[in-house]
Amino acid sequence: MKDKQQLEQLLRSFYLSGFVQHYDDFAKRAEKEKLGCLKYLHQLAQAESDLRHNRRIERLLLQAKLPRGKTLDGFDLSEQPSLSLVHLRELAEGDCLDHCENILIFGIPGTGKTHLSTALGRAWCLHGRRVLYTTAATLVQDLLTAKRDLLLNQFIKKLDRYEALIIDDISYIPHSRDETDVLFVLLAERYEKRSVVVTSNLAFSGWESIFKDPMTTRAAIDRLIHHSTILELNGTDEESYRQKEATRRKRSRHHNDPPELTKH
Ligand code: ADP
Ligand code: MG
């Protein structure tokens, strides 16, 4: 008993919690199956490695602050005939992050921009990539706070840690020049250094309302599209996915309604 306690203490001091969890079970099994020391050690090391991998993914998912429950498997491609599954799977692999490519997702409200950007972010986390999801409105406020505290550079450097920064709803319109400026500084800083995923209800032709003057607008668009993939979510018709879901729900409710009682 004392031996076990000392062993566990040692393993813990080396941060080998996978060993602590499994050494006893595995030893019993190894003895029963006559596996030998090497095989036993190998299995333990593998369990430790799996545990660390899973913990890392959990940490990455937590840090990414992604909206919950949106996956690529849950994205109905029949609603978006312009997208190809092969292409989406390729993007989800994450090689685009190695090349600092951007992904720009356009579409009217309710066509799945947040869903798709989140699903890609999730897939990248599962591949061990560092991702951060934020809305443009929150990001601009965070950038402004950092600027006010003379910490803008540090804040942007902190964001550099993330291989993909998802900026949802860039078409939210900043109110002041200051807001536009910090957003532009961030995009310029990440250019060819780190990937950005941007979603927008507005086509490029409407972006002057975001960046205020034609020069800044052009400079921002130029940097974003230089190495980029553009995904247009226009759907099969004018109805958004939310509206279709509501119609489907209504229909199935009617379908399940008890038959109306007729008065006699
Ligand atoms: P947007 O960001 O374009 O306004 P969302 O991504 O918020 O749209 O989508 C609205 C709702 O419809 C969400 O619940 C989303 O999961 C769902 N949705 C949209 N498009 C699809 C799709 N192609 N497949 C599955 N769910 C979808
Ligand atoms: Mg959205």
CSV table of C-alpha atoms and ligand atoms in Angstrom, one decimal:
chain,number,residue,atom,x,y,z
A,1,MET,CA,0.0,0.0,0.0
A,2,LYS,CA,2.8,2.3,1.0
A,3,ASP,CA,4.7,1.4,-2.2
A,4,LYS,CA,1.6,2.4,-4.2
A,5,GLN,CA,1.2,5.7,-2.5
A,6,GLN,CA,4.8,6.5,-3.1
A,7,LEU,CA,4.6,5.5,-6.7
A,8,GLU,CA,1.5,7.6,-7.2
A,9,GLN,CA,3.1,10.6,-5.5
A,10,LEU,CA,6.1,10.3,-7.8
A,11,LEU,CA,4.0,9.9,-10.9
A,12,ARG,CA,2.0,13.0,-9.9
A,13,SER,CA,5.1,15.0,-9.4
A,14,PHE,CA,6.0,14.2,-13.0
A,15,TYR,CA,2.4,15.3,-14.0
A,16,LEU,CA,1.7,11.8,-15.3
A,17,SER,CA,-2.0,11.6,-14.4
A,18,GLY,CA,-2.7,9.1,-17.1
A,19,PHE,CA,-0.2,6.7,-15.5
A,20,VAL,CA,-1.8,7.3,-12.1
A,21,GLN,CA,-5.2,6.5,-13.5
A,22,HIS,CA,-4.3,3.4,-15.4
A,23,TYR,CA,-1.1,1.7,-14.0
A,24,ASP,CA,-3.0,-0.6,-11.6
A,25,ASP,CA,-5.7,-1.8,-14.1
A,26,PHE,CA,-3.2,-2.2,-16.9
A,27,ALA,CA,-0.8,-4.1,-14.6
A,28,LYS,CA,-3.6,-6.6,-13.7
A,29,ARG,CA,-4.5,-7.0,-17.4
A,30,ALA,CA,-0.9,-7.3,-18.5
A,31,GLU,CA,-0.4,-10.1,-15.9
A,32,LYS,CA,-3.6,-11.9,-17.0
A,33,GLU,CA,-2.7,-11.6,-20.7
A,34,LYS,CA,1.0,-12.2,-20.1
A,35,LEU,CA,1.9,-9.0,-22.0
A,36,GLY,CA,5.4,-8.3,-20.7
A,37,CYS,CA,6.9,-5.1,-19.3
A,38,LEU,CA,7.5,-3.4,-22.6
A,39,LYS,CA,4.0,-3.8,-23.9
A,40,TYR,CA,2.6,-2.7,-20.5
A,41,LEU,CA,4.8,0.4,-20.5
A,42,HIS,CA,3.8,1.2,-24.1
A,43,GLN,CA,0.1,1.0,-23.2
A,44,LEU,CA,0.5,3.3,-20.3
A,45,ALA,CA,2.4,5.8,-22.3
A,46,GLN,CA,-0.3,5.7,-25.0
A,47,ALA,CA,-3.0,6.3,-22.3
A,48,GLU,CA,-1.0,9.3,-21.0
A,49,SER,CA,-0.7,10.6,-24.5
A,50,ASP,CA,-4.4,10.2,-25.3
A,51,LEU,CA,-5.3,11.9,-22.0
A,52,ARG,CA,-3.1,14.9,-22.8
A,53,HIS,CA,-4.4,15.1,-26.3
A,54,ASN,CA,-8.0,15.2,-25.1
A,55,ARG,CA,-7.3,17.7,-22.5
A,56,ARG,CA,-5.6,20.0,-25.0
A,57,ILE,CA,-8.6,19.8,-27.3
A,58,GLU,CA,-11.0,20.6,-24.4
A,59,ARG,CA,-8.8,23.6,-23.5
A,60,LEU,CA,-8.8,24.8,-27.1
A,61,LEU,CA,-12.6,24.5,-27.4
A,62,LEU,CA,-13.0,26.4,-24.2
A,63,GLN,CA,-10.6,29.1,-25.2
A,64,ALA,CA,-12.3,29.4,-28.7
A,65,LYS,CA,-15.6,30.7,-27.1
A,66,LEU,CA,-17.5,29.3,-30.0
A,67,PRO,CA,-21.3,29.4,-29.9
A,68,ARG,CA,-22.5,25.9,-28.9
A,69,GLY,CA,-23.7,23.0,-30.9
A,70,LYS,CA,-22.8,24.1,-34.4
A,71,THR,CA,-21.0,21.4,-36.3
A,72,LEU,CA,-20.2,20.7,-40.0
A,73,ASP,CA,-22.2,17.5,-39.8
A,74,GLY,CA,-25.2,19.5,-38.6
A,75,PHE,CA,-24.8,21.9,-41.6
A,76,ASP,CA,-27.4,21.0,-44.2
A,77,LEU,CA,-25.6,21.4,-47.6
A,78,SER,CA,-28.8,20.8,-49.6
A,79,GLU,CA,-29.7,24.3,-48.5
A,80,GLN,CA,-26.5,25.7,-50.0
A,81,PRO,CA,-26.1,24.2,-53.5
A,82,SER,CA,-23.2,26.6,-54.2
A,83,LEU,CA,-21.0,24.9,-51.5
A,84,SER,CA,-19.2,21.6,-52.0
A,85,LEU,CA,-18.7,19.1,-49.2
A,86,VAL,CA,-15.3,18.3,-50.5
A,87,HIS,CA,-14.3,22.0,-50.3
A,88,LEU,CA,-15.7,22.4,-46.8
A,89,ARG,CA,-13.9,19.3,-45.6
A,90,GLU,CA,-10.7,20.6,-47.1
A,91,LEU,CA,-11.1,23.9,-45.3
A,92,ALA,CA,-11.9,22.1,-42.1
A,93,GLU,CA,-8.6,20.2,-42.3
A,94,GLY,CA,-6.9,23.5,-41.4
A,95,ASP,CA,-4.1,23.7,-44.0
A,96,CYS,CA,-5.5,27.1,-45.0
A,97,LEU,CA,-4.4,28.3,-41.5
A,98,ASP,CA,-0.8,27.3,-42.3
A,99,HIS,CA,-1.0,29.6,-45.4
A,100,CYS,CA,-2.6,32.4,-43.4
A,101,GLU,CA,-5.6,32.3,-45.7
A,102,ASN,CA,-8.8,34.2,-44.9
A,103,ILE,CA,-12.3,32.9,-45.2
A,104,LEU,CA,-15.0,35.4,-46.1
A,105,ILE,CA,-18.6,34.2,-45.7
A,106,PHE,CA,-21.4,36.3,-47.2
A,107,GLY,CA,-25.2,35.9,-47.1
A,108,ILE,CA,-28.4,37.5,-45.9
A,109,PRO,CA,-29.4,37.0,-42.3
A,110,GLY,CA,-30.3,33.4,-41.3
A,111,THR,CA,-28.4,31.7,-44.1
A,112,GLY,CA,-26.0,30.0,-41.7
A,113,LYS,CA,-22.9,32.3,-41.6
A,114,THR,CA,-22.5,32.0,-37.9
A,115,HIS,CA,-23.2,28.3,-38.0
A,116,LEU,CA,-20.6,27.6,-40.8
A,117,SER,CA,-17.9,29.8,-39.3
A,118,THR,CA,-18.4,28.3,-35.9
A,119,ALA,CA,-18.4,24.8,-37.3
A,120,LEU,CA,-15.1,25.4,-39.1
A,121,GLY,CA,-13.6,26.9,-35.9
A,122,ARG,CA,-14.7,23.8,-34.0
A,123,ALA,CA,-13.2,21.5,-36.6
A,124,TRP,CA,-9.9,23.4,-36.4
A,125,CYS,CA,-9.9,23.1,-32.6
A,126,LEU,CA,-10.3,19.3,-32.9
A,127,HIS,CA,-7.2,19.4,-35.2
A,128,GLY,CA,-5.3,21.1,-32.3
A,129,ARG,CA,-5.5,24.6,-33.7
A,130,ARG,CA,-5.9,27.8,-31.7
A,131,VAL,CA,-9.1,29.6,-32.6
A,132,LEU,CA,-11.0,32.6,-31.2
A,133,TYR,CA,-14.6,33.4,-32.0
A,134,THR,CA,-15.9,36.9,-31.4
A,135,THR,CA,-18.5,39.2,-32.9
A,136,ALA,CA,-17.3,42.4,-34.6
A,137,ALA,CA,-19.2,44.5,-32.1
A,138,THR,CA,-17.5,42.8,-29.1
A,139,LEU,CA,-14.1,42.9,-30.8
A,140,VAL,CA,-14.3,46.6,-31.6
A,141,GLN,CA,-15.2,47.3,-28.0
A,142,ASP,CA,-12.3,45.2,-26.7
A,143,LEU,CA,-9.9,46.9,-29.1
A,144,LEU,CA,-11.2,50.4,-28.0
A,145,THR,CA,-10.7,49.5,-24.3
A,146,ALA,CA,-7.2,48.3,-25.0
A,147,LYS,CA,-6.5,51.5,-26.9
A,148,ARG,CA,-7.8,53.7,-24.1
A,149,ASP,CA,-5.5,51.8,-21.7
A,150,LEU,CA,-2.6,52.2,-24.1
A,151,LEU,CA,-2.5,48.5,-24.5
A,152,LEU,CA,-3.6,48.2,-28.2
A,153,ASN,CA,-0.4,46.6,-29.4
A,154,GLN,CA,-0.3,44.1,-26.6
A,155,PHE,CA,-3.9,43.2,-27.2
A,156,ILE,CA,-3.3,42.6,-30.9
A,157,LYS,CA,-0.2,40.6,-30.1
A,158,LYS,CA,-2.4,38.5,-27.8
A,159,LEU,CA,-4.8,37.8,-30.6
A,160,ASP,CA,-1.8,36.7,-32.7
A,161,ARG,CA,-1.7,33.6,-30.6
A,162,TYR,CA,-4.9,32.5,-32.3
A,163,GLU,CA,-4.3,30.9,-35.7
A,164,ALA,CA,-7.8,31.8,-36.7
A,165,LEU,CA,-9.8,34.8,-35.5
A,166,ILE,CA,-13.5,34.5,-36.4
A,167,ILE,CA,-15.1,37.9,-36.7
A,168,ASP,CA,-18.8,37.4,-36.9
A,169,ASP,CA,-21.0,40.0,-38.4
A,170,ILE,CA,-18.5,42.6,-39.6
A,171,SER,CA,-21.5,44.4,-41.3
A,172,TYR,CA,-22.4,45.7,-37.9
A,173,ILE,CA,-21.8,49.4,-38.4
A,174,PRO,CA,-19.3,51.1,-36.1
A,175,HIS,CA,-20.4,54.5,-34.9
A,176,SER,CA,-17.2,56.4,-34.8
A,177,ARG,CA,-14.0,56.8,-36.7
A,178,ASP,CA,-12.1,55.4,-33.7
A,179,GLU,CA,-14.0,52.1,-33.9
A,180,THR,CA,-13.3,51.8,-37.6
A,181,ASP,CA,-9.6,52.7,-37.1
A,182,VAL,CA,-9.0,50.0,-34.5
A,183,LEU,CA,-10.7,47.4,-36.7
A,184,PHE,CA,-8.6,48.4,-39.6
A,185,VAL,CA,-5.4,48.3,-37.6
A,186,LEU,CA,-6.2,44.7,-36.5
A,187,LEU,CA,-6.9,43.5,-40.0
A,188,ALA,CA,-3.7,45.2,-41.3
A,189,GLU,CA,-1.7,43.6,-38.5
A,190,ARG,CA,-3.0,40.1,-39.2
A,191,TYR,CA,-2.5,40.4,-43.0
A,192,GLU,CA,-0.3,37.5,-44.2
A,193,LYS,CA,0.5,36.6,-40.6
A,194,ARG,CA,-2.6,34.9,-39.3
A,195,SER,CA,-6.0,33.9,-40.7
A,196,VAL,CA,-9.3,35.7,-40.3
A,197,VAL,CA,-12.7,34.4,-40.8
A,198,VAL,CA,-15.2,37.2,-41.5
A,199,THR,CA,-18.9,36.9,-41.9
A,200,SER,CA,-21.0,39.6,-43.5
A,201,ASN,CA,-24.6,40.4,-44.5
A,202,LEU,CA,-23.2,43.2,-46.7
A,203,ALA,CA,-21.6,42.6,-50.1
A,204,PHE,CA,-18.2,44.4,-50.6
A,205,SER,CA,-20.1,47.2,-52.3
A,206,GLY,CA,-21.7,48.1,-49.0
A,207,TRP,CA,-18.5,48.1,-46.9
A,208,GLU,CA,-18.0,51.8,-47.1
A,209,SER,CA,-20.6,52.1,-44.4
A,210,ILE,CA,-18.3,50.0,-42.2
A,211,PHE,CA,-14.9,51.6,-43.0
A,212,LYS,CA,-16.3,55.1,-43.7
A,213,ASP,CA,-14.1,56.3,-46.5
A,214,PRO,CA,-13.3,54.7,-49.9
A,215,MET,CA,-9.5,54.5,-49.3
A,216,THR,CA,-9.7,52.6,-46.0
A,217,THR,CA,-12.5,50.4,-47.3
A,218,ARG,CA,-10.4,49.5,-50.3
A,219,ALA,CA,-7.4,48.9,-48.2
A,220,ALA,CA,-9.3,46.6,-45.8
A,221,ILE,CA,-11.0,44.6,-48.6
A,222,ASP,CA,-7.6,44.3,-50.4
A,223,ARG,CA,-5.9,42.8,-47.4
A,224,LEU,CA,-8.8,40.4,-46.6
A,225,ILE,CA,-9.2,39.0,-50.1
A,226,HIS,CA,-5.6,38.7,-51.1
A,227,HIS,CA,-5.3,35.1,-49.9
A,228,SER,CA,-8.8,34.1,-49.3
A,229,THR,CA,-11.7,31.8,-49.9
A,230,ILE,CA,-15.1,33.4,-50.4
A,231,LEU,CA,-18.2,31.4,-49.5
A,232,GLU,CA,-21.6,32.8,-50.6
A,233,LEU,CA,-24.5,31.4,-48.7
A,234,ASN,CA,-27.5,32.4,-50.8
A,235,GLY,CA,-29.6,29.4,-50.2
A,236,THR,CA,-32.1,27.9,-52.5
A,237,ASP,CA,-34.5,30.8,-52.2
A,238,GLU,CA,-35.1,34.1,-50.4
A,239,GLU,CA,-36.3,32.4,-47.2
A,240,SER,CA,-33.7,32.1,-44.4
A,241,TYR,CA,-33.0,28.8,-42.7
A,242,ARG,CA,-34.7,30.2,-39.5
A,243,GLN,CA,-37.9,31.0,-41.5
A,244,LYS,CA,-37.9,27.5,-43.1
A,245,GLU,CA,-37.4,25.8,-39.8
A,246,ALA,CA,-40.3,27.8,-38.3
A,247,THR,CA,-42.5,26.8,-41.3
A,248,ARG,CA,-41.5,23.1,-40.9
A,249,ARG,CA,-42.2,23.2,-37.2
A,250,LYS,CA,-45.6,24.8,-37.8
A,251,ARG,CA,-46.5,22.2,-40.5
A,252,SER,CA,-45.5,19.3,-38.3
A,253,ARG,CA,-47.5,20.8,-35.4
A,254,HIS,CA,-50.5,21.0,-37.6
A,255,HIS,CA,-49.9,17.5,-38.7
A,256,ASN,CA,-49.8,16.2,-35.1
A,257,ASP,CA,-52.8,18.3,-34.0
A,258,PRO,CA,-55.8,16.3,-32.8
A,259,PRO,CA,-58.5,16.3,-35.3
A,260,GLU,CA,-61.0,19.1,-34.7
A,261,LEU,CA,-64.2,18.0,-32.9
A,262,THR,CA,-67.2,18.6,-35.0
A,263,LYS,CA,-70.3,19.9,-33.2
A,264,HIS,CA,-73.5,18.0,-33.6
B,1,ADP,P1,-26.7,33.9,-40.0
B,1,ADP,O1,-25.4,34.0,-39.1
B,1,ADP,O2,-26.4,33.8,-41.4
B,1,ADP,O3,-27.7,34.9,-39.7
B,1,ADP,P2,-27.1,31.4,-38.5
B,1,ADP,O4,-25.9,30.7,-38.7
B,1,ADP,O5,-27.3,32.1,-37.2
B,1,ADP,O6,-27.4,32.5,-39.7
B,1,ADP,O7,-28.3,30.4,-38.7
B,1,ADP,C1,-29.6,30.6,-38.2
B,1,ADP,C2,-30.1,29.3,-37.6
B,1,ADP,O8,-30.4,28.4,-38.7
B,1,ADP,C3,-29.1,28.6,-36.7
B,1,ADP,O9,-29.8,27.9,-35.7
B,1,ADP,C4,-28.4,27.7,-37.7
B,1,ADP,O10,-27.9,26.5,-37.0
B,1,ADP,C5,-29.5,27.3,-38.6
B,1,ADP,N1,-29.0,27.0,-40.0
B,1,ADP,C6,-28.8,28.0,-41.0
B,1,ADP,N2,-28.3,27.4,-42.1
B,1,ADP,C7,-28.3,26.1,-41.9
B,1,ADP,C8,-27.9,24.9,-42.6
B,1,ADP,N3,-27.5,25.0,-43.9
B,1,ADP,N4,-28.0,23.7,-42.0
B,1,ADP,C9,-28.4,23.6,-40.7
B,1,ADP,N5,-28.7,24.6,-40.0
B,1,ADP,C10,-28.7,25.8,-40.5
B,2,MG,MG,-24.9,35.4,-37.6
